[in-house]
mmCIF file of C-alpha atoms and ligand atoms in Angstrom:
data_model
loop_
_atom_site.group_PDB
_atom_site.id
_atom_site.type_symbol
_atom_site.label_atom_id
_atom_site.label_comp_id
_atom_site.label_asym_id
_atom_site.label_seq_id
_atom_site.Cartn_x
_atom_site.Cartn_y
_atom_site.Cartn_z
ATOM 1 C CA UNK A 1301 111.227 89.542 54.620
ATOM 2 C CA UNK A 1302 114.823 90.352 53.799
ATOM 3 C CA UNK A 1303 117.313 91.013 56.626
ATOM 4 C CA UNK A 1304 120.107 93.418 55.609
ATOM 5 C CA UNK A 1305 122.186 93.804 58.687
ATOM 6 C CA UNK A 1306 122.396 92.767 62.318
ATOM 7 C CA UNK A 1307 124.148 95.019 64.796
ATOM 8 C CA UNK A 1308 124.987 93.837 68.314
ATOM 9 C CA UNK A 1309 126.300 95.937 71.188
ATOM 10 C CA UNK A 1310 127.034 94.376 74.567
ATOM 11 C CA UNK A 1311 124.859 91.346 73.673
ATOM 12 C CA UNK A 1312 126.218 88.114 75.205
ATOM 13 C CA UNK A 1313 129.804 87.588 73.923
ATOM 14 C CA UNK A 1314 129.586 90.597 71.530
ATOM 15 C CA UNK A 1315 130.835 93.282 73.869
ATOM 16 C CA UNK A 1316 132.026 95.666 71.165
ATOM 17 C CA UNK A 1317 129.559 96.958 68.550
ATOM 18 C CA UNK A 1318 129.534 94.287 65.872
ATOM 19 C CA UNK A 1319 127.882 94.412 62.457
ATOM 20 C CA UNK A 1320 126.837 91.302 60.591
ATOM 21 C CA UNK A 1321 126.001 92.068 56.968
ATOM 22 C CA UNK A 1322 123.429 89.753 55.442
ATOM 23 C CA UNK A 1323 123.787 90.045 51.673
ATOM 24 C CA UNK A 1324 121.435 88.503 49.118
ATOM 25 C CA UNK A 1325 122.045 84.795 48.717
ATOM 26 C CA UNK A 1326 123.237 82.412 51.377
ATOM 27 C CA UNK A 1327 125.085 83.782 54.396
ATOM 28 C CA UNK A 1328 127.022 81.405 56.594
ATOM 29 C CA UNK A 1329 128.830 81.939 59.894
ATOM 30 C CA UNK A 1330 131.709 79.644 60.520
ATOM 31 C CA UNK A 1331 133.755 79.388 63.687
ATOM 32 C CA UNK A 1332 135.056 77.138 66.413
ATOM 33 C CA UNK A 1333 132.865 75.834 69.206
ATOM 34 C CA UNK A 1334 131.848 78.515 71.646
ATOM 35 C CA UNK A 1335 132.778 81.457 69.400
ATOM 36 C CA UNK A 1336 129.232 82.837 69.496
ATOM 37 C CA UNK A 1337 127.434 81.480 66.403
ATOM 38 C CA UNK A 1338 124.284 80.571 68.335
ATOM 39 C CA UNK A 1339 124.428 83.966 70.058
ATOM 40 C CA UNK A 1340 123.833 85.580 66.656
ATOM 41 C CA UNK A 1341 120.653 83.581 66.066
ATOM 42 C CA UNK A 1342 119.563 84.359 69.612
ATOM 43 C CA UNK A 1343 120.161 88.046 68.940
ATOM 44 C CA UNK A 1344 117.811 87.822 65.934
ATOM 45 C CA UNK A 1345 115.160 86.038 68.020
ATOM 46 C CA UNK A 1346 115.630 88.489 70.879
ATOM 47 C CA UNK A 1347 115.184 91.601 68.743
ATOM 48 C CA UNK A 1348 112.038 90.003 67.267
ATOM 49 C CA UNK A 1349 110.490 90.120 70.750
ATOM 50 C CA UNK A 1350 111.427 86.863 72.478
ATOM 51 C CA UNK A 1351 109.982 87.069 75.986
ATOM 52 C CA UNK A 1352 111.349 83.861 77.518
ATOM 53 C CA UNK A 1353 114.803 84.102 79.087
ATOM 54 C CA UNK A 1354 114.969 80.278 78.992
ATOM 55 C CA UNK A 1355 114.919 80.424 75.193
ATOM 56 C CA UNK A 1356 117.916 82.758 75.529
ATOM 57 C CA UNK A 1357 119.710 80.069 77.555
ATOM 58 C CA UNK A 1358 119.715 82.303 80.647
ATOM 59 C CA UNK A 1359 118.259 82.445 84.161
ATOM 60 C CA UNK A 1360 116.966 85.985 83.669
ATOM 61 C CA UNK A 1361 116.555 88.259 80.671
ATOM 62 C CA UNK A 1362 119.460 90.388 81.926
ATOM 63 C CA UNK A 1363 121.756 87.429 81.251
ATOM 64 C CA UNK A 1364 121.864 88.547 77.615
ATOM 65 C CA UNK A 1365 123.975 91.538 78.707
ATOM 66 C CA UNK A 1366 127.728 90.956 78.426
ATOM 67 C CA UNK A 1367 128.688 89.592 81.835
ATOM 68 C CA UNK A 1368 132.417 90.284 81.635
ATOM 69 C CA UNK A 1369 135.438 88.051 81.273
ATOM 70 C CA UNK A 1370 138.997 87.926 82.584
ATOM 71 C CA UNK A 1371 139.948 90.963 80.465
ATOM 72 C CA UNK A 1372 136.823 93.132 80.426
ATOM 73 C CA UNK A 1373 134.289 94.231 83.033
ATOM 74 C CA UNK A 1374 130.580 93.495 82.635
ATOM 75 C CA UNK A 1375 128.310 95.913 80.736
ATOM 76 C CA UNK A 1376 125.072 97.435 81.987
ATOM 77 C CA UNK A 1377 123.291 97.526 78.694
ATOM 78 C CA UNK A 1378 122.823 95.376 75.600
ATOM 79 C CA UNK A 1379 121.347 96.441 72.282
ATOM 80 C CA UNK A 1380 120.510 94.567 69.114
ATOM 81 C CA UNK A 1381 119.420 96.300 65.918
ATOM 82 C CA UNK A 1382 118.015 94.420 62.948
ATOM 83 C CA UNK A 1383 117.791 96.189 59.582
ATOM 84 C CA UNK A 1384 115.089 94.972 57.191
ATOM 85 C CA UNK A 1385 114.775 95.689 53.497
ATOM 86 C CA UNK A 1386 111.593 97.659 52.750
ATOM 87 C CA UNK A 1387 112.336 98.788 49.208
ATOM 88 C CA UNK A 1388 109.121 97.105 48.080
ATOM 89 C CA UNK A 1389 107.184 98.988 50.771
ATOM 90 C CA UNK A 1390 105.486 95.957 52.234
ATOM 91 C CA UNK A 1391 105.804 97.086 55.881
ATOM 92 C CA UNK A 1392 102.684 98.057 57.894
ATOM 93 C CA UNK A 1393 101.431 101.555 57.064
ATOM 94 C CA UNK A 1394 102.817 103.080 60.267
ATOM 95 C CA UNK A 1395 106.430 102.223 59.330
ATOM 96 C CA UNK A 1396 106.213 102.214 55.556
ATOM 97 C CA UNK A 1397 107.846 105.535 54.740
ATOM 98 C CA UNK A 1398 111.481 104.438 54.304
ATOM 99 C CA UNK A 1399 113.451 101.866 52.325
ATOM 100 C CA UNK A 1400 114.885 100.281 55.449
ATOM 101 C CA UNK A 1401 113.177 99.282 58.667
ATOM 102 C CA UNK A 1402 115.330 99.536 61.749
ATOM 103 C CA UNK A 1403 114.081 97.431 64.665
ATOM 104 C CA UNK A 1404 115.996 97.949 67.911
ATOM 105 C CA UNK A 1405 115.682 96.239 71.254
ATOM 106 C CA UNK A 1406 117.662 97.507 74.201
ATOM 107 C CA UNK A 1407 117.919 96.151 77.731
ATOM 108 C CA UNK A 1408 119.453 97.825 80.785
ATOM 109 C CA UNK A 1409 120.035 96.196 84.139
ATOM 110 C CA UNK A 1410 117.007 96.629 86.490
ATOM 111 C CA UNK A 1411 115.124 98.615 83.838
ATOM 112 C CA UNK A 1412 113.996 95.964 81.374
ATOM 113 C CA UNK A 1413 113.609 96.019 77.615
ATOM 114 C CA UNK A 1414 112.601 98.869 75.337
ATOM 115 C CA UNK A 1415 111.850 98.694 71.614
ATOM 116 C CA UNK A 1416 112.201 101.193 68.810
ATOM 117 C CA UNK A 1417 111.039 100.920 65.199
ATOM 118 C CA UNK A 1418 112.665 103.486 62.897
ATOM 119 C CA UNK A 1419 113.709 105.525 65.932
ATOM 120 C CA UNK A 1420 110.210 105.688 67.432
ATOM 121 C CA UNK A 1421 109.391 103.972 70.726
ATOM 122 C CA UNK A 1422 107.261 100.874 70.197
ATOM 123 C CA UNK A 1423 105.652 98.141 72.285
ATOM 124 C CA UNK A 1424 106.888 94.545 72.270
ATOM 125 C CA UNK A 1425 103.478 93.673 70.786
ATOM 126 C CA UNK A 1426 104.054 96.014 67.777
ATOM 127 C CA UNK A 1427 107.421 94.390 67.030
ATOM 128 C CA UNK A 1428 106.022 90.868 67.424
ATOM 129 C CA UNK A 1429 103.108 91.709 65.093
ATOM 130 C CA UNK A 1430 105.438 93.280 62.529
ATOM 131 C CA UNK A 1431 107.342 89.998 62.231
ATOM 132 C CA UNK A 1432 104.249 87.803 62.548
ATOM 133 C CA UNK A 1433 102.664 89.645 59.586
ATOM 134 C CA UNK A 1434 105.752 88.733 57.574
ATOM 135 C CA UNK A 1435 105.452 85.091 58.669
ATOM 136 C CA UNK A 1436 108.442 85.320 60.923
ATOM 137 C CA UNK A 1437 109.139 85.959 64.598
ATOM 138 C CA UNK A 1438 111.067 84.823 67.658
ATOM 139 C CA UNK A 1439 109.138 81.544 67.914
ATOM 140 C CA UNK A 1440 108.898 80.994 64.175
ATOM 141 C CA UNK A 1441 109.909 77.526 62.906
ATOM 142 C CA UNK A 1442 111.749 79.459 60.169
ATOM 143 C CA UNK A 1443 114.430 80.108 62.777
ATOM 144 C CA UNK A 1444 115.975 76.732 63.363
ATOM 145 C CA UNK A 1445 118.151 76.278 66.410
ATOM 146 C CA UNK A 1446 120.492 73.403 67.163
ATOM 147 C CA UNK A 1447 118.697 70.064 67.281
ATOM 148 C CA UNK A 1448 115.434 71.579 66.079
ATOM 149 C CA UNK A 1449 115.314 69.761 62.725
ATOM 150 C CA UNK A 1450 114.969 66.405 64.459
ATOM 151 C CA UNK A 1451 112.318 67.998 66.719
ATOM 152 C CA UNK A 1452 110.343 69.138 63.652
ATOM 153 C CA UNK A 1453 110.534 65.703 62.038
ATOM 154 C CA UNK A 1454 109.237 64.124 65.223
ATOM 155 C CA UNK A 1455 106.709 66.933 65.778
ATOM 156 C CA UNK A 1456 103.000 66.295 66.262
ATOM 157 C CA UNK A 1457 100.530 67.440 63.583
ATOM 158 C CA UNK A 1458 99.834 70.628 65.561
ATOM 159 C CA UNK A 1459 103.541 71.588 65.434
ATOM 160 C CA UNK A 1460 103.715 70.893 61.697
ATOM 161 C CA UNK A 1461 100.578 72.922 61.126
ATOM 162 C CA UNK A 1462 102.469 75.951 62.478
ATOM 163 C CA UNK A 1463 105.107 75.541 59.761
ATOM 164 C CA UNK A 1464 102.421 75.295 57.079
ATOM 165 C CA UNK A 1465 100.595 78.323 58.437
ATOM 166 C CA UNK A 1466 103.792 80.339 58.305
ATOM 167 C CA UNK A 1467 104.372 79.199 54.741
ATOM 168 C CA UNK A 1468 100.846 80.383 53.900
ATOM 169 C CA UNK A 1469 101.588 83.737 55.582
ATOM 170 C CA UNK A 1470 98.653 83.626 57.994
ATOM 171 C CA UNK A 1471 100.584 83.611 61.282
ATOM 172 C CA UNK A 1472 99.876 87.316 61.737
ATOM 173 C CA UNK A 1473 96.176 86.622 61.341
ATOM 174 C CA UNK A 1474 96.382 83.927 63.998
ATOM 175 C CA UNK A 1475 98.243 86.255 66.311
ATOM 176 C CA UNK A 1476 95.612 88.916 65.705
ATOM 177 C CA UNK A 1477 92.816 86.354 66.140
ATOM 178 C CA UNK A 1478 94.390 85.283 69.422
ATOM 179 C CA UNK A 1479 94.552 88.937 70.511
ATOM 180 C CA UNK A 1480 90.970 89.509 69.405
ATOM 181 C CA UNK A 1481 89.894 86.392 71.313
ATOM 182 C CA UNK A 1482 91.674 87.663 74.403
ATOM 183 C CA UNK A 1483 89.967 91.034 74.015
ATOM 184 C CA UNK A 1484 86.638 89.283 73.452
ATOM 185 C CA UNK A 1485 87.171 87.230 76.587
ATOM 186 C CA UNK A 1486 88.035 90.422 78.444
ATOM 187 C CA UNK A 1487 84.855 92.039 77.108
ATOM 188 C CA UNK A 1488 82.799 88.980 78.121
ATOM 189 C CA UNK A 1489 84.311 89.090 81.602
ATOM 190 C CA UNK A 1490 83.487 92.801 81.732
ATOM 191 C CA UNK A 1491 79.902 92.108 80.614
ATOM 192 C CA UNK A 1492 79.542 89.419 83.297
ATOM 193 C CA UNK A 1493 80.960 91.847 85.824
ATOM 194 C CA UNK A 1494 78.587 94.546 84.559
ATOM 195 C CA UNK A 1495 75.661 92.109 84.912
ATOM 196 C CA UNK A 1496 76.755 91.487 88.497
ATOM 197 C CA UNK A 1497 77.093 95.213 89.113
ATOM 198 C CA UNK A 1498 73.676 95.849 87.529
ATOM 199 C CA UNK A 1499 72.165 93.113 89.702
ATOM 200 C CA UNK A 1500 73.694 94.729 92.754
ATOM 201 C CA UNK A 1501 72.527 98.167 91.587
ATOM 202 C CA UNK A 1502 68.974 96.865 91.104
ATOM 203 C CA UNK A 1503 69.008 95.462 94.628
ATOM 204 C CA UNK A 1504 70.350 98.810 95.839
ATOM 205 C CA UNK A 1505 67.651 100.582 93.787
ATOM 206 C CA UNK A 1506 64.882 98.593 95.504
ATOM 207 C CA UNK A 1507 66.420 99.436 98.874
ATOM 208 C CA UNK A 1508 66.828 103.095 97.886
ATOM 209 C CA UNK A 1509 63.197 103.309 96.674
ATOM 210 C CA UNK A 1510 62.058 101.897 100.012
ATOM 211 C CA UNK A 1511 64.252 104.402 101.810
ATOM 212 C CA UNK A 1512 62.900 107.230 99.606
ATOM 213 C CA UNK A 1513 59.316 106.212 100.498
ATOM 214 C CA UNK A 1514 60.247 106.094 104.167
ATOM 215 C CA UNK A 1515 61.956 109.468 103.863
ATOM 216 C CA UNK A 1516 58.903 111.071 102.239
ATOM 217 C CA UNK A 1517 56.644 109.541 104.937
ATOM 218 C CA UNK A 1518 59.065 110.767 107.558
ATOM 219 C CA UNK A 1519 58.945 114.273 105.997
ATOM 220 C CA UNK A 1520 55.103 114.290 106.043
ATOM 221 C CA UNK A 1521 54.929 112.989 109.598
ATOM 222 C CA UNK A 1522 57.609 115.465 110.710
ATOM 223 C CA UNK A 1523 55.663 118.346 109.187
ATOM 224 C CA UNK A 1524 52.459 117.126 110.981
ATOM 225 C CA UNK A 1525 54.432 116.815 114.203
ATOM 226 C CA UNK A 1526 55.814 120.337 113.727
ATOM 227 C CA UNK A 1527 52.303 121.712 113.143
ATOM 228 C CA UNK A 1528 50.947 119.872 116.222
ATOM 229 C CA UNK A 1529 53.885 121.131 118.275
ATOM 230 C CA UNK A 1530 53.277 124.689 117.032
ATOM 231 C CA UNK A 1531 49.589 124.471 118.035
ATOM 232 C CA UNK A 1532 50.538 122.992 121.402
ATOM 233 C CA UNK A 1533 53.076 125.754 121.975
ATOM 234 C CA UNK A 1534 50.532 128.405 120.936
ATOM 235 C CA UNK A 1535 47.976 126.983 123.407
ATOM 236 C CA UNK A 1536 50.592 126.874 126.124
ATOM 237 C CA UNK A 1537 51.546 130.467 125.301
ATOM 238 C CA UNK A 1538 47.975 131.753 125.560
ATOM 239 C CA UNK A 1539 47.503 129.804 128.820
ATOM 240 C CA UNK A 1540 50.721 131.261 130.120
ATOM 241 C CA UNK A 1541 49.621 134.793 129.064
ATOM 242 C CA UNK A 1542 46.316 134.297 130.919
ATOM 243 C CA UNK A 1543 48.171 133.010 133.963
ATOM 244 C CA UNK A 1544 50.532 136.013 133.773
ATOM 245 C CA UNK A 1545 47.552 138.429 133.619
ATOM 246 C CA UNK A 1546 45.914 136.675 136.608
ATOM 247 C CA UNK A 1547 49.171 136.650 138.536
ATOM 248 C CA UNK A 1548 49.606 140.380 137.767
ATOM 249 C CA UNK A 1549 46.169 141.102 139.316
ATOM 250 C CA UNK A 1550 47.070 139.007 142.364
ATOM 251 C CA UNK A 1551 50.428 140.742 142.516
ATOM 252 C CA UNK A 1552 48.753 144.177 142.419
ATOM 253 C CA UNK A 1553 46.454 143.151 145.273
ATOM 254 C CA UNK A 1554 49.367 141.809 147.270
ATOM 255 C CA UNK A 1555 51.315 145.019 146.595
ATOM 256 C CA UNK A 1556 48.327 147.020 147.829
ATOM 257 C CA UNK A 1557 48.115 144.837 150.951
ATOM 258 C CA UNK A 1558 51.858 145.224 151.431
ATOM 259 C CA UNK A 1559 51.384 149.016 151.179
ATOM 260 C CA UNK A 1560 48.632 148.925 153.825
ATOM 261 C CA UNK A 1561 50.600 146.605 156.068
ATOM 262 C CA UNK A 1562 53.704 148.793 155.653
ATOM 263 C CA UNK A 1563 51.673 151.800 156.743
ATOM 264 C CA UNK A 1564 50.331 149.830 159.736
ATOM 265 C CA UNK A 1565 53.841 148.632 160.567
ATOM 266 C CA UNK A 1566 55.095 152.231 160.459
ATOM 267 C CA UNK A 1567 52.227 153.284 162.743
ATOM 268 C CA UNK A 1568 52.982 150.369 165.115
ATOM 269 C CA UNK A 1569 56.672 151.291 165.077
ATOM 270 C CA UNK A 1570 55.757 154.832 166.002
ATOM 271 C CA UNK A 1571 53.496 153.594 168.824
ATOM 272 C CA UNK A 1572 56.255 151.231 169.954
ATOM 273 C CA UNK A 1573 58.738 154.089 169.979
ATOM 274 C CA UNK A 1574 56.272 156.202 172.001
ATOM 275 C CA UNK A 1575 55.721 153.327 174.422
ATOM 276 C CA UNK A 1576 59.448 152.751 174.751
ATOM 277 C CA UNK A 1577 59.864 156.469 175.458
ATOM 278 C CA UNK A 1578 57.152 156.261 178.152
ATOM 279 C CA UNK A 1579 58.552 153.076 179.712
ATOM 280 C CA UNK A 1580 61.862 154.666 180.851
ATOM 281 C CA UNK A 1581 60.350 157.039 183.568
ATOM 282 C CA UNK A 1582 57.929 154.304 184.589
ATOM 283 C CA UNK A 1583 60.836 151.923 185.053
ATOM 284 C CA UNK A 1584 62.589 154.547 187.136
ATOM 285 C CA UNK A 1585 59.430 155.052 189.227
ATOM 286 C CA UNK A 1586 59.112 151.277 189.564
ATOM 287 C CA UNK A 1587 62.686 151.090 190.822
ATOM 288 C CA UNK A 1588 61.993 153.853 193.326
ATOM 289 C CA UNK A 1589 58.732 152.203 194.387
ATOM 290 C CA UNK A 1590 60.508 148.874 194.743
ATOM 291 C CA UNK A 1591 63.129 150.488 196.939
ATOM 292 C CA UNK A 1592 60.393 152.183 199.068
ATOM 293 C CA UNK A 1593 58.517 148.869 199.245
ATOM 294 C CA UNK A 1594 61.652 147.125 200.325
ATOM 295 C CA UNK A 1595 62.284 149.721 203.079
ATOM 296 C CA UNK A 1596 58.642 149.452 204.188
ATOM 297 C CA UNK A 1597 58.955 145.652 204.310
ATOM 298 C CA UNK A 1598 62.141 145.919 206.361
ATOM 299 C CA UNK A 1599 60.470 148.485 208.725
ATOM 300 C CA UNK A 1600 57.372 146.254 208.943
ATOM 301 C CA UNK A 1601 59.558 143.281 209.848
ATOM 302 C CA UNK A 1602 61.354 145.457 212.483
ATOM 303 C CA UNK A 1603 58.004 146.686 213.862
ATOM 304 C CA UNK A 1604 56.672 143.086 213.838
ATOM 305 C CA UNK A 1605 59.721 141.998 215.815
ATOM 306 C CA UNK A 1606 59.305 144.939 218.258
ATOM 307 C CA UNK A 1607 55.592 144.068 218.626
ATOM 308 C CA UNK A 1608 56.552 140.460 219.341
ATOM 309 C CA UNK A 1609 59.120 141.599 221.890
ATOM 310 C CA UNK A 1610 56.578 144.077 223.457
ATOM 311 C CA UNK A 1611 53.952 141.293 223.647
ATOM 312 C CA UNK A 1612 56.471 138.982 225.217
ATOM 313 C CA UNK A 1613 57.447 141.770 227.750
ATOM 314 C CA UNK A 1614 53.784 142.399 228.514
ATOM 315 C CA UNK A 1615 53.286 138.711 229.044
ATOM 316 C CA UNK A 1616 56.302 138.630 231.367
ATOM 317 C CA UNK A 1617 55.181 141.729 233.191
ATOM 318 C CA UNK A 1618 51.648 140.308 233.556
ATOM 319 C CA UNK A 1619 53.131 137.172 234.891
ATOM 320 C CA UNK A 1620 55.198 139.110 237.327
ATOM 321 C CA UNK A 1621 52.170 141.139 238.440
HETATM 322 P P1 LIG B 473 128.724 75.782 69.649
HETATM 323 O O1 LIG B 473 129.307 75.660 68.265
HETATM 324 O O2 LIG B 473 129.395 74.943 70.668
HETATM 325 O O3 LIG B 473 127.248 75.691 69.670
HETATM 326 P P2 LIG B 473 128.638 78.611 69.446
HETATM 327 O O4 LIG B 473 129.636 79.115 68.524
HETATM 328 O O5 LIG B 473 127.244 78.540 69.010
HETATM 329 O O6 LIG B 473 129.090 77.254 70.108
HETATM 330 P P3 LIG B 473 127.572 80.195 71.495
HETATM 331 O O7 LIG B 473 126.859 79.118 72.246
HETATM 332 O O8 LIG B 473 126.797 81.090 70.634
HETATM 333 O O9 LIG B 473 128.756 79.551 70.668
HETATM 334 O O10 LIG B 473 128.350 81.138 72.472
HETATM 335 C C1 LIG B 473 128.745 80.728 73.697
HETATM 336 C C2 LIG B 473 129.763 81.742 74.151
HETATM 337 O O11 LIG B 473 129.128 82.928 74.475
HETATM 338 C C3 LIG B 473 130.445 81.228 75.391
HETATM 339 O O12 LIG B 473 131.823 81.459 75.267
HETATM 340 C C4 LIG B 473 129.926 82.111 76.508
HETATM 341 O O13 LIG B 473 130.949 82.404 77.445
HETATM 342 C C5 LIG B 473 129.573 83.373 75.749
HETATM 343 N N1 LIG B 473 128.542 84.061 76.422
HETATM 344 C C6 LIG B 473 127.235 83.703 76.516
HETATM 345 N N2 LIG B 473 126.546 84.606 77.244
HETATM 346 C C7 LIG B 473 127.433 85.567 77.602
HETATM 347 C C8 LIG B 473 127.351 86.789 78.366
HETATM 348 N N3 LIG B 473 126.218 87.192 78.894
HETATM 349 N N4 LIG B 473 128.482 87.514 78.536
HETATM 350 C C9 LIG B 473 129.618 87.111 78.014
HETATM 351 N N5 LIG B 473 129.778 86.001 77.283
HETATM 352 C C10 LIG B 473 128.700 85.226 77.069
#
């Protein structure tokens, strides 16, 4: 993999767009302490898909954006573009239609990173795989940072194996194997989950079958009950019709009796009216008779008193005689 050019905009101390041409042969960057030499290597690692802000010597990924100094305000965005030589057309098929591959990573405050390969949006994974296939990448031992040589010398066999694997050009395969393993694990988890779900569904199925049996029994029993109720209602209806017919006969008889009694009542009313009409002169006669009786009683009392007086006089006269 041949890098042609590195372009930084707003990345760490490189506030203005800066191009670093990487010509064939050995390229060196020389400068005083703190001038930004390590920032260039970090820019290369960052554009290759570095995901750890600690490896960028920051406390958050946004720390790679120019944070301002005494003369210039902070920026809101940083962008690094890495140009790769593809004249031999060794890039993956999806990006293999031009002589140069342009890989761009851009970060904006509170938005996060976005990648582009040859102007097309890409995922971090695509960029990481592109470099891994070429035995390079943000974590590749081919990129040596300060103090890393001594780390490699003191590294454990596993660490050294990584260097050998990169030399053999099989890092991409390992990355893919790791991805495939992750997918496999995901699939296994899904299968286990599906087994669980199927177990639950089977339990539900048993319950549902039982419910279906109960429902069909319920339907049969309900239909029997409906039939029995219909018969009962029919019997009640015919009994009620009989009772109505009987009651109608009774009613007719009663109506006839009422007719007779009404006639009798009318006759009695007439007789009563006649009697009332006859009572008035009789009452008058009674009053007259009562008055005559009263006068006769008074006269009788007077005559009785006169008789008593006459008897007393006769007794006196007899005595005198
Ligand atoms: P040394 O030779 O000591 O290792 P160096 O040349 O590698 O130094 P770097 O460590 O790459 O220098 O750069 C450090 C410089 O980058 C410091 O001056 C620091 O202020 C500046 N710097 C780092 N991050 C930012 C940022 N986000 N915004 C502005 N300046 C930054």
